[in-house]
GROMACS .gro file of C-alpha atoms in nm:
model
  282
    1MET     CA    1  -0.241   3.263   0.293
    2ILE     CA    2  -0.317   2.993   0.598
    3ARG     CA    3  -0.131   3.097   0.919
    4LEU     CA    4  -0.085   2.782   1.151
    5GLN     CA    5  -0.048   2.826   1.530
    6THR     CA    6   0.273   2.722   1.749
    7GLN     CA    7   0.104   2.412   1.837
    8ASP     CA    8   0.042   2.315   1.496
    9LEU     CA    9   0.421   2.348   1.402
   10LYS     CA   10   0.512   2.180   1.740
   11ASP     CA   11   0.233   1.887   1.634
   12VAL     CA   12   0.429   1.836   1.285
   13LEU     CA   13   0.778   1.796   1.464
   14GLU     CA   14   0.637   1.539   1.708
   15VAL     CA   15   0.503   1.314   1.391
   16SER     CA   16   0.848   1.390   1.225
   17ARG     CA   17   1.025   1.271   1.533
   18CYS     CA   18   0.816   0.965   1.567
   19ALA     CA   19   0.854   0.869   1.223
   20LEU     CA   20   1.224   0.925   1.198
   21GLU     CA   21   1.272   0.710   1.511
   22CYS     CA   22   1.042   0.383   1.387
   23GLU     CA   23   1.247   0.092   1.289
   24SER     CA   24   0.971  -0.106   1.112
   25MET     CA   25   0.670  -0.040   0.879
   26GLU     CA   26   0.463  -0.209   1.117
   27ARG     CA   27   0.557   0.020   1.409
   28LEU     CA   28   0.571   0.327   1.179
   29GLN     CA   29   0.202   0.262   1.101
   30GLN     CA   30   0.068   0.230   1.421
   31ASP     CA   31   0.295   0.514   1.607
   32THR     CA   32   0.201   0.761   1.341
   33LEU     CA   33  -0.168   0.686   1.315
   34THR     CA   34  -0.227   0.784   1.681
   35LEU     CA   35   0.003   1.089   1.658
   36ILE     CA   36  -0.177   1.219   1.317
   37GLU     CA   37  -0.510   1.142   1.476
   38ARG     CA   38  -0.464   1.330   1.758
   39SER     CA   39  -0.284   1.628   1.564
   40LEU     CA   40  -0.577   1.665   1.341
   41GLY     CA   41  -0.872   1.589   1.551
   42ALA     CA   42  -0.977   1.287   1.412
   43ARG     CA   43  -1.201   1.001   1.560
   44SER     CA   44  -1.033   0.725   1.381
   45SER     CA   45  -0.797   0.670   1.112
   46VAL     CA   46  -0.654   0.379   0.866
   47TYR     CA   47  -0.356   0.320   0.664
   48ALA     CA   48  -0.305   0.116   0.329
   49HIS     CA   49  -0.036   0.055   0.086
   50PHE     CA   50  -0.054   0.069  -0.290
   51ASN     CA   51   0.103  -0.222  -0.460
   52LYS     CA   52   0.141  -0.154  -0.864
   53ASN     CA   53   0.108  -0.484  -1.043
   54GLN     CA   54  -0.001  -0.598  -1.366
   55LYS     CA   55   0.007  -0.226  -1.452
   56GLN     CA   56  -0.271  -0.180  -1.208
   57ILE     CA   57  -0.288  -0.028  -0.854
   58GLN     CA   58  -0.388  -0.255  -0.569
   59LEU     CA   59  -0.449  -0.139  -0.224
   60ILE     CA   60  -0.315  -0.356   0.059
   61GLU     CA   61  -0.464  -0.357   0.414
   62GLY     CA   62  -0.202  -0.174   0.671
   63ALA     CA   63  -0.277  -0.033   1.014
   64GLU     CA   64  -0.621   0.061   1.149
   65HIS     CA   65  -0.724   0.266   1.463
   66GLY     CA   66  -1.080   0.325   1.596
   67VAL     CA   67  -1.249   0.145   1.337
   68PRO     CA   68  -1.457  -0.217   1.327
   69ASN     CA   69  -1.260  -0.536   1.286
   70GLY     CA   70  -1.265  -0.601   0.959
   71ALA     CA   71  -1.364  -0.273   0.792
   72MET     CA   72  -1.008  -0.201   0.668
   73ALA     CA   73  -1.016  -0.528   0.496
   74ARG     CA   74  -1.367  -0.476   0.330
   75TRP     CA   75  -1.257  -0.143   0.207
   76CYS     CA   76  -0.943  -0.284   0.031
   77SER     CA   77  -1.134  -0.567  -0.124
   78THR     CA   78  -1.477  -0.406  -0.210
   79TYR     CA   79  -1.551  -0.029  -0.120
   80HIS     CA   80  -1.245   0.139  -0.222
   81SER     CA   81  -1.363   0.167  -0.564
   82ASP     CA   82  -1.676   0.325  -0.478
   83ASP     CA   83  -1.494   0.552  -0.252
   84PRO     CA   84  -1.554   0.911  -0.405
   85PHE     CA   85  -1.254   1.043  -0.191
   86MET     CA   86  -1.008   0.804  -0.328
   87ARG     CA   87  -1.123   0.832  -0.677
   88ARG     CA   88  -1.042   1.215  -0.645
   89TYR     CA   89  -0.700   1.127  -0.504
   90LEU     CA   90  -0.609   0.884  -0.789
   91ALA     CA   91  -0.731   1.073  -1.056
   92ARG     CA   92  -0.562   1.400  -0.919
   93LEU     CA   93  -0.239   1.208  -0.933
   94SER     CA   94  -0.217   1.176  -1.343
   95THR     CA   95  -0.302   1.584  -1.350
   96ARG     CA   96  -0.126   1.759  -1.083
   97SER     CA   97   0.012   1.678  -0.734
   98ASN     CA   98  -0.252   1.696  -0.457
   99ASN     CA   99  -0.148   1.509  -0.168
  100VAL     CA  100  -0.479   1.610   0.086
  101ILE     CA  101  -0.780   1.562  -0.016
  102VAL     CA  102  -1.086   1.648   0.232
  103SER     CA  103  -1.441   1.503   0.181
  104SER     CA  104  -1.629   1.857   0.166
  105ASP     CA  105  -1.441   1.962  -0.152
  106VAL     CA  106  -1.525   1.622  -0.325
  107ILE     CA  107  -1.913   1.589  -0.301
  108SER     CA  108  -2.202   1.779  -0.165
  109HIS     CA  109  -2.389   1.663   0.146
  110GLN     CA  110  -2.701   1.555  -0.050
  111ASP     CA  111  -2.524   1.356  -0.286
  112TYR     CA  112  -2.286   1.200  -0.021
  113ILE     CA  113  -2.562   1.074   0.189
  114SER     CA  114  -2.745   0.915  -0.091
  115THR     CA  115  -2.459   0.706  -0.210
  116SER     CA  116  -2.437   0.301  -0.122
  117PHE     CA  117  -2.074   0.388  -0.021
  118TYR     CA  118  -2.190   0.628   0.285
  119ASN     CA  119  -2.519   0.438   0.387
  120GLU     CA  120  -2.371   0.067   0.366
  121PHE     CA  121  -2.003   0.136   0.471
  122MET     CA  122  -1.946   0.481   0.617
  123LYS     CA  123  -2.266   0.537   0.823
  124PRO     CA  124  -2.257   0.210   1.039
  125GLN     CA  125  -1.903   0.311   1.141
  126SER     CA  126  -2.039   0.659   1.232
  127ILE     CA  127  -1.791   0.839   0.974
  128TYR     CA  128  -1.879   1.112   0.756
  129HIS     CA  129  -1.609   1.370   0.718
  130VAL     CA  130  -1.268   1.209   0.558
  131MET     CA  131  -0.921   1.375   0.513
  132ILE     CA  132  -0.699   1.143   0.262
  133ILE     CA  133  -0.311   1.212   0.309
  134GLY     CA  134  -0.135   1.043   0.019
  135LEU     CA  135   0.228   0.990  -0.022
  136GLU     CA  136   0.370   0.948  -0.342
  137SER     CA  137   0.749   0.857  -0.477
  138ASP     CA  138   0.893   0.900  -0.813
  139SER     CA  139   0.727   0.595  -0.940
  140GLY     CA  140   0.353   0.661  -0.823
  141PRO     CA  141   0.139   0.630  -0.490
  142ILE     CA  142   0.285   0.448  -0.229
  143GLY     CA  143   0.063   0.477   0.084
  144VAL     CA  144  -0.231   0.669   0.188
  145PHE     CA  145  -0.354   0.761   0.552
  146GLY     CA  146  -0.751   0.816   0.599
  147LEU     CA  147  -0.892   1.017   0.882
  148HIS     CA  148  -1.217   1.046   0.994
  149ARG     CA  149  -1.472   1.243   1.205
  150SER     CA  150  -1.853   1.203   1.259
  151ILE     CA  151  -2.147   1.385   1.110
  152SER     CA  152  -2.150   1.586   1.413
  153ALA     CA  153  -1.796   1.720   1.425
  154PRO     CA  154  -1.687   2.026   1.190
  155ALA     CA  155  -1.536   1.930   0.863
  156PHE     CA  156  -1.141   1.939   0.825
  157SER     CA  157  -1.061   2.304   0.796
  158LYS     CA  158  -0.823   2.494   0.560
  159ALA     CA  159  -0.589   2.505   0.860
  160GLU     CA  160  -0.561   2.167   0.932
  161VAL     CA  161  -0.507   2.075   0.545
  162ALA     CA  162  -0.225   2.304   0.556
  163LYS     CA  163  -0.087   2.111   0.844
  164ALA     CA  164  -0.137   1.761   0.687
  165ASN     CA  165   0.060   1.888   0.408
  166LEU     CA  166   0.342   1.967   0.630
  167LEU     CA  167   0.310   1.607   0.752
  168VAL     CA  168   0.357   1.475   0.398
  169PRO     CA  169   0.739   1.477   0.338
  170HIS     CA  170   0.810   1.368   0.669
  171LEU     CA  171   0.609   1.047   0.624
  172LYS     CA  172   0.691   0.985   0.285
  173GLY     CA  173   1.058   0.978   0.376
  174ALA     CA  174   0.998   0.723   0.679
  175VAL     CA  175   0.816   0.503   0.471
  176GLU     CA  176   1.073   0.476   0.175
  177ARG     CA  177   1.338   0.458   0.403
  178ILE     CA  178   1.189   0.186   0.598
  179ALA     CA  179   1.090  -0.015   0.283
  180ALA     CA  180   1.422   0.002   0.108
  181ARG     CA  181   1.587  -0.133   0.436
  182GLU     CA  182   1.379  -0.414   0.486
  183GLN     CA  183   1.403  -0.482   0.095
  184LEU     CA  184   1.785  -0.498   0.117
  185SER     CA  185   1.749  -0.720   0.424
  186GLU     CA  186   1.543  -0.961   0.248
  187CYS     CA  187   1.745  -0.960  -0.064
  188ARG     CA  188   2.065  -1.030   0.141
  189TRP     CA  189   1.836  -1.306   0.302
  190ILE     CA  190   1.768  -1.453  -0.039
  191ALA     CA  191   2.132  -1.442  -0.178
  192ASN     CA  192   2.254  -1.633   0.143
  193ARG     CA  193   1.987  -1.889   0.127
  194PHE     CA  194   1.966  -1.973  -0.226
  195ALA     CA  195   2.343  -1.898  -0.331
  196LYS     CA  196   2.390  -2.212  -0.519
  197GLU     CA  197   2.056  -2.225  -0.706
  198LEU     CA  198   2.092  -1.828  -0.791
  199ALA     CA  199   2.413  -1.885  -0.929
  200ASN     CA  200   2.299  -2.139  -1.175
  201ASP     CA  201   1.920  -2.144  -1.224
  202GLY     CA  202   1.659  -1.906  -1.362
  203ILE     CA  203   1.481  -1.818  -1.053
  204ALA     CA  204   1.282  -1.529  -0.940
  205ILE     CA  205   1.131  -1.485  -0.567
  206VAL     CA  206   0.796  -1.297  -0.561
  207ASP     CA  207   0.572  -1.194  -0.252
  208ARG     CA  208   0.198  -1.282  -0.207
  209HIS     CA  209   0.102  -1.002  -0.454
  210LEU     CA  210   0.343  -1.161  -0.709
  211LYS     CA  211   0.570  -0.828  -0.707
  212SER     CA  212   0.899  -0.938  -0.775
  213LEU     CA  213   1.165  -0.939  -0.475
  214TYR     CA  214   1.448  -1.101  -0.668
  215ILE     CA  215   1.522  -1.214  -1.007
  216SER     CA  216   1.831  -1.415  -1.071
  217PRO     CA  217   2.076  -1.315  -1.357
  218SER     CA  218   1.992  -1.625  -1.574
  219ALA     CA  219   1.614  -1.544  -1.539
  220GLN     CA  220   1.663  -1.187  -1.646
  221GLN     CA  221   1.860  -1.313  -1.953
  222LEU     CA  222   1.580  -1.559  -2.025
  223LEU     CA  223   1.285  -1.316  -1.978
  224ARG     CA  224   1.465  -1.011  -2.099
  225CYS     CA  225   1.381  -0.823  -1.783
  226ASP     CA  226   1.550  -0.678  -1.499
  227VAL     CA  227   1.349  -0.594  -1.176
  228GLN     CA  228   1.002  -0.703  -1.244
  229LEU     CA  229   0.888  -1.009  -1.429
  230PRO     CA  230   0.668  -0.975  -1.774
  231ASP     CA  231   0.300  -0.916  -1.707
  232GLN     CA  232   0.233  -1.263  -1.896
  233SER     CA  233   0.420  -1.461  -1.635
  234VAL     CA  234   0.305  -1.271  -1.356
  235ILE     CA  235  -0.080  -1.329  -1.478
  236ALA     CA  236  -0.008  -1.697  -1.550
  237CYS     CA  237   0.135  -1.740  -1.215
  238GLY     CA  238  -0.133  -1.561  -1.059
  239ASN     CA  239  -0.400  -1.824  -1.231
  240CYS     CA  240  -0.182  -2.108  -1.112
  241LEU     CA  241  -0.195  -2.001  -0.771
  242ARG     CA  242  -0.572  -1.931  -0.785
  243THR     CA  243  -0.627  -2.292  -0.921
  244HIS     CA  244  -0.396  -2.468  -0.670
  245HIS     CA  245  -0.409  -2.221  -0.379
  246ILE     CA  246  -0.093  -2.201  -0.202
  247PRO     CA  247   0.150  -2.522  -0.351
  248ALA     CA  248   0.335  -2.719  -0.078
  249THR     CA  249   0.486  -2.886  -0.398
  250PRO     CA  250   0.609  -2.722  -0.700
  251ARG     CA  251   0.310  -2.659  -0.964
  252PRO     CA  252   0.406  -2.633  -1.335
  253PHE     CA  253   0.289  -2.329  -1.540
  254SER     CA  254   0.371  -2.190  -1.878
  255PHE     CA  255   0.331  -1.856  -2.067
  256GLN     CA  256   0.421  -1.689  -2.389
  257THR     CA  257   0.687  -1.432  -2.448
  258ALA     CA  258   0.855  -1.293  -2.752
  259ARG     CA  259   1.042  -1.623  -2.778
  260PRO     CA  260   0.867  -1.967  -2.749
  261LEU     CA  261   0.662  -2.090  -2.489
  262VAL     CA  262   0.849  -2.079  -2.143
  263ARG     CA  263   0.757  -2.360  -1.916
  264THR     CA  264   0.812  -2.335  -1.536
  265GLU     CA  265   0.697  -2.409  -1.191
  266VAL     CA  266   0.591  -2.222  -0.857
  267SER     CA  267   0.608  -2.301  -0.492
  268ALA     CA  268   0.574  -2.136  -0.153
  269LEU     CA  269   0.890  -2.121   0.007
  270GLU     CA  270   0.879  -2.233   0.366
  271SER     CA  271   1.070  -2.154   0.725
  272ILE     CA  272   1.134  -1.775   0.590
  273PRO     CA  273   1.158  -1.523   0.869
  274TYR     CA  274   0.936  -1.289   0.604
  275ASP     CA  275   0.575  -1.303   0.467
  276LEU     CA  276   0.450  -1.530   0.223
  277ARG     CA  277   0.710  -1.582  -0.072
  278PHE     CA  278   0.709  -1.786  -0.370
  279MET     CA  279   0.968  -1.911  -0.581
  280ILE     CA  280   0.958  -1.923  -0.971
  281ARG     CA  281   1.206  -2.165  -1.123
  282LEU     CA  282   1.232  -2.131  -1.499
   0.00000   0.00000   0.00000
């Protein structure tokens, strides 16, 4: 059995208190990154969101501390698929819950330093040791923290893994609380801003990753869906946006459902207090 010191428990309480006091996702990521990094003796750290769309898991750039500019974006877009530690974490999701992964348990030193992932991506950042702290909800992964040490530093210990596991429920609860509050706030804004259209038209509002934020009752009835648009409509919308970039004026597209061909259009919403959003009008 791993015995934690009094200071370890104080560190857990400090991170928990900080996460509880944060009022926005950005503040939560930045503030907790710094504390977790210090608590676990890491040199740098990152946080990424999970977005499940079209039955695939996508990683979205979040906060970063102590890594070169652009490194997080490169990892999310390219290198995460070559990351042996993320592969281990995602593989464990389908078999058993394992929120904390450390590099020393995943791959041998010789195998690790021979990978292009290490030599092209990690080594230039002076990163060798890695700890993954994953956050999961009932529907799947929601976020992941990555903590780093150089090759000259010791590997993350079993006591530090136990300490990280104590942090998981506090971080998960904070992320879910803020996400739910932000989603509710945006749904209220959408309802007020488009009250007339939503009452009569088939309309859906999606974010930049085409995740559904709001689907009007008329659209739900037409598409036979509830909280998420059918995959066919998401794929067709994505193809339209890739072809026309971000449309200032509505762009038509169509997709096939169990019913006849559905013709619709997508346009970017302007003057909104949130990140990029699109309106799909059926």
